[in-house]
């Protein structure tokens, strides 16, 4: 099954946008699994972004 499933969440993990489409009906279990994976991915992404921003801030302090 091919599904296009787009999610946007806040830093706290609350979904603010859920959009999905596909050629067939999406069953509840796969949809729930996608939400769990998406939330984990968003948390990981925010963590990586914070790490990069922290390194940038340290570099800016050193350069000043």
mmCIF file with all atom_site columns, C-alpha atoms in Angstrom:
data_model
loop_
_atom_site.group_PDB
_atom_site.id
_atom_site.type_symbol
_atom_site.label_atom_id
_atom_site.label_alt_id
_atom_site.label_comp_id
_atom_site.label_asym_id
_atom_site.label_entity_id
_atom_site.label_seq_id
_atom_site.pdbx_PDB_ins_code
_atom_site.Cartn_x
_atom_site.Cartn_y
_atom_site.Cartn_z
_atom_site.occupancy
_atom_site.B_iso_or_equiv
_atom_site.pdbx_formal_charge
_atom_site.auth_seq_id
_atom_site.auth_comp_id
_atom_site.auth_asym_id
_atom_site.auth_atom_id
_atom_site.pdbx_PDB_model_num
ATOM 1  C CA . UNK A 1 1  ? 0.000  0.000  0.000  1.00 0.00 ? 1  UNK A CA 1
ATOM 2  C CA . UNK A 1 2  ? 1.299  3.447  -0.875 1.00 0.00 ? 2  UNK A CA 1
ATOM 3  C CA . UNK A 1 3  ? 0.346  6.258  1.464  1.00 0.00 ? 3  UNK A CA 1
ATOM 4  C CA . UNK A 1 4  ? 1.335  9.914  1.604  1.00 0.00 ? 4  UNK A CA 1
ATOM 5  C CA . UNK A 1 5  ? 1.204  10.813 5.302  1.00 0.00 ? 5  UNK A CA 1
ATOM 6  C CA . UNK A 1 6  ? 2.318  14.291 6.409  1.00 0.00 ? 6  UNK A CA 1
ATOM 7  C CA . UNK A 1 7  ? 2.553  15.321 10.048 1.00 0.00 ? 7  UNK A CA 1
ATOM 8  C CA . UNK A 1 8  ? 3.492  18.506 11.865 1.00 0.00 ? 8  UNK A CA 1
ATOM 9  C CA . UNK A 1 9  ? 3.958  18.583 15.627 1.00 0.00 ? 9  UNK A CA 1
ATOM 10 C CA . UNK A 1 10 ? 4.922  21.036 18.306 1.00 0.00 ? 10 UNK A CA 1
ATOM 11 C CA . UNK A 1 11 ? 8.023  20.706 20.428 1.00 0.00 ? 11 UNK A CA 1
ATOM 12 C CA . UNK A 1 12 ? 5.813  19.105 23.098 1.00 0.00 ? 12 UNK A CA 1
ATOM 13 C CA . UNK A 1 13 ? 4.761  16.350 20.686 1.00 0.00 ? 13 UNK A CA 1
ATOM 14 C CA . UNK A 1 14 ? 1.259  17.635 20.013 1.00 0.00 ? 14 UNK A CA 1
ATOM 15 C CA . UNK A 1 15 ? 0.200  17.163 16.408 1.00 0.00 ? 15 UNK A CA 1
ATOM 16 C CA . UNK A 1 16 ? -0.993 20.367 14.769 1.00 0.00 ? 16 UNK A CA 1
ATOM 17 C CA . UNK A 1 17 ? -1.432 18.928 11.287 1.00 0.00 ? 17 UNK A CA 1
ATOM 18 C CA . UNK A 1 18 ? -2.177 15.411 10.106 1.00 0.00 ? 18 UNK A CA 1
ATOM 19 C CA . UNK A 1 19 ? -2.752 14.831 6.412  1.00 0.00 ? 19 UNK A CA 1
ATOM 20 C CA . UNK A 1 20 ? -2.844 11.532 4.634  1.00 0.00 ? 20 UNK A CA 1
ATOM 21 C CA . UNK A 1 21 ? -3.937 10.104 1.340  1.00 0.00 ? 21 UNK A CA 1
ATOM 22 C CA . UNK A 1 22 ? -3.544 6.843  -0.499 1.00 0.00 ? 22 UNK A CA 1
ATOM 23 C CA . UNK A 1 23 ? -5.041 4.578  -3.091 1.00 0.00 ? 23 UNK A CA 1
ATOM 24 C CA . UNK A 1 24 ? -6.875 2.472  -0.501 1.00 0.00 ? 24 UNK A CA 1
ATOM 25 C CA . UNK A 1 25 ? -8.331 2.897  2.965  1.00 0.00 ? 25 UNK A CA 1
ATOM 26 C CA . UNK A 1 26 ? -5.746 3.264  5.697  1.00 0.00 ? 26 UNK A CA 1
ATOM 27 C CA . UNK A 1 27 ? -6.353 0.857  8.549  1.00 0.00 ? 27 UNK A CA 1
ATOM 28 C CA . UNK A 1 28 ? -6.255 2.105  12.142 1.00 0.00 ? 28 UNK A CA 1
ATOM 29 C CA . UNK A 1 29 ? -3.265 0.015  13.273 1.00 0.00 ? 29 UNK A CA 1
ATOM 30 C CA . UNK A 1 30 ? -0.860 1.183  10.527 1.00 0.00 ? 30 UNK A CA 1
ATOM 31 C CA . UNK A 1 31 ? -2.034 4.771  11.046 1.00 0.00 ? 31 UNK A CA 1
ATOM 32 C CA . UNK A 1 32 ? -1.405 4.509  14.797 1.00 0.00 ? 32 UNK A CA 1
ATOM 33 C CA . UNK A 1 33 ? 2.044  3.032  14.134 1.00 0.00 ? 33 UNK A CA 1
ATOM 34 C CA . UNK A 1 34 ? 2.855  5.893  11.750 1.00 0.00 ? 34 UNK A CA 1
ATOM 35 C CA . UNK A 1 35 ? 1.827  8.443  14.382 1.00 0.00 ? 35 UNK A CA 1
ATOM 36 C CA . UNK A 1 36 ? 4.133  6.801  16.953 1.00 0.00 ? 36 UNK A CA 1
ATOM 37 C CA . UNK A 1 37 ? 7.047  6.719  14.488 1.00 0.00 ? 37 UNK A CA 1
ATOM 38 C CA . UNK A 1 38 ? 6.378  10.308 13.399 1.00 0.00 ? 38 UNK A CA 1
ATOM 39 C CA . UNK A 1 39 ? 6.339  11.580 16.979 1.00 0.00 ? 39 UNK A CA 1
ATOM 40 C CA . UNK A 1 40 ? 9.681  9.831  17.662 1.00 0.00 ? 40 UNK A CA 1
ATOM 41 C CA . UNK A 1 41 ? 11.158 11.247 14.458 1.00 0.00 ? 41 UNK A CA 1
ATOM 42 C CA . UNK A 1 42 ? 10.016 14.762 15.330 1.00 0.00 ? 42 UNK A CA 1
ATOM 43 C CA . UNK A 1 43 ? 11.495 14.479 18.851 1.00 0.00 ? 43 UNK A CA 1
ATOM 44 C CA . UNK A 1 44 ? 14.784 13.220 17.355 1.00 0.00 ? 44 UNK A CA 1
ATOM 45 C CA . UNK A 1 45 ? 14.800 16.041 14.793 1.00 0.00 ? 45 UNK A CA 1
ATOM 46 C CA . UNK A 1 46 ? 14.189 18.713 17.436 1.00 0.00 ? 46 UNK A CA 1
ATOM 47 C CA . UNK A 1 47 ? 16.988 17.229 19.554 1.00 0.00 ? 47 UNK A CA 1
ATOM 48 C CA . UNK A 1 48 ? 19.391 17.342 16.589 1.00 0.00 ? 48 UNK A CA 1
ATOM 49 C CA . UNK A 1 49 ? 18.379 20.933 15.802 1.00 0.00 ? 49 UNK A CA 1
ATOM 50 C CA . UNK A 1 50 ? 18.974 21.978 19.404 1.00 0.00 ? 50 UNK A CA 1
ATOM 51 C CA . UNK A 1 51 ? 22.420 20.357 19.381 1.00 0.00 ? 51 UNK A CA 1
ATOM 52 C CA . UNK A 1 52 ? 23.398 22.241 16.220 1.00 0.00 ? 52 UNK A CA 1
ATOM 53 C CA . UNK A 1 53 ? 22.070 25.527 17.592 1.00 0.00 ? 53 UNK A CA 1
ATOM 54 C CA . UNK A 1 54 ? 23.997 24.985 20.846 1.00 0.00 ? 54 UNK A CA 1
ATOM 55 C CA . UNK A 1 55 ? 27.232 24.459 18.880 1.00 0.00 ? 55 UNK A CA 1
ATOM 56 C CA . UNK A 1 56 ? 26.554 27.599 16.842 1.00 0.00 ? 56 UNK A CA 1
ATOM 57 C CA . UNK A 1 57 ? 25.938 29.623 19.997 1.00 0.00 ? 57 UNK A CA 1
ATOM 58 C CA . UNK A 1 58 ? 29.218 28.365 21.523 1.00 0.00 ? 58 UNK A CA 1
ATOM 59 C CA . UNK A 1 59 ? 31.072 29.243 18.315 1.00 0.00 ? 59 UNK A CA 1
ATOM 60 C CA . UNK A 1 60 ? 29.576 32.731 18.310 1.00 0.00 ? 60 UNK A CA 1
ATOM 61 C CA . UNK A 1 61 ? 30.593 33.292 21.939 1.00 0.00 ? 61 UNK A CA 1
ATOM 62 C CA . UNK A 1 62 ? 34.152 32.150 21.227 1.00 0.00 ? 62 UNK A CA 1
ATOM 63 C CA . UNK A 1 63 ? 34.374 34.399 18.147 1.00 0.00 ? 63 UNK A CA 1
ATOM 64 C CA . UNK A 1 64 ? 33.165 37.502 20.026 1.00 0.00 ? 64 UNK A CA 1
#
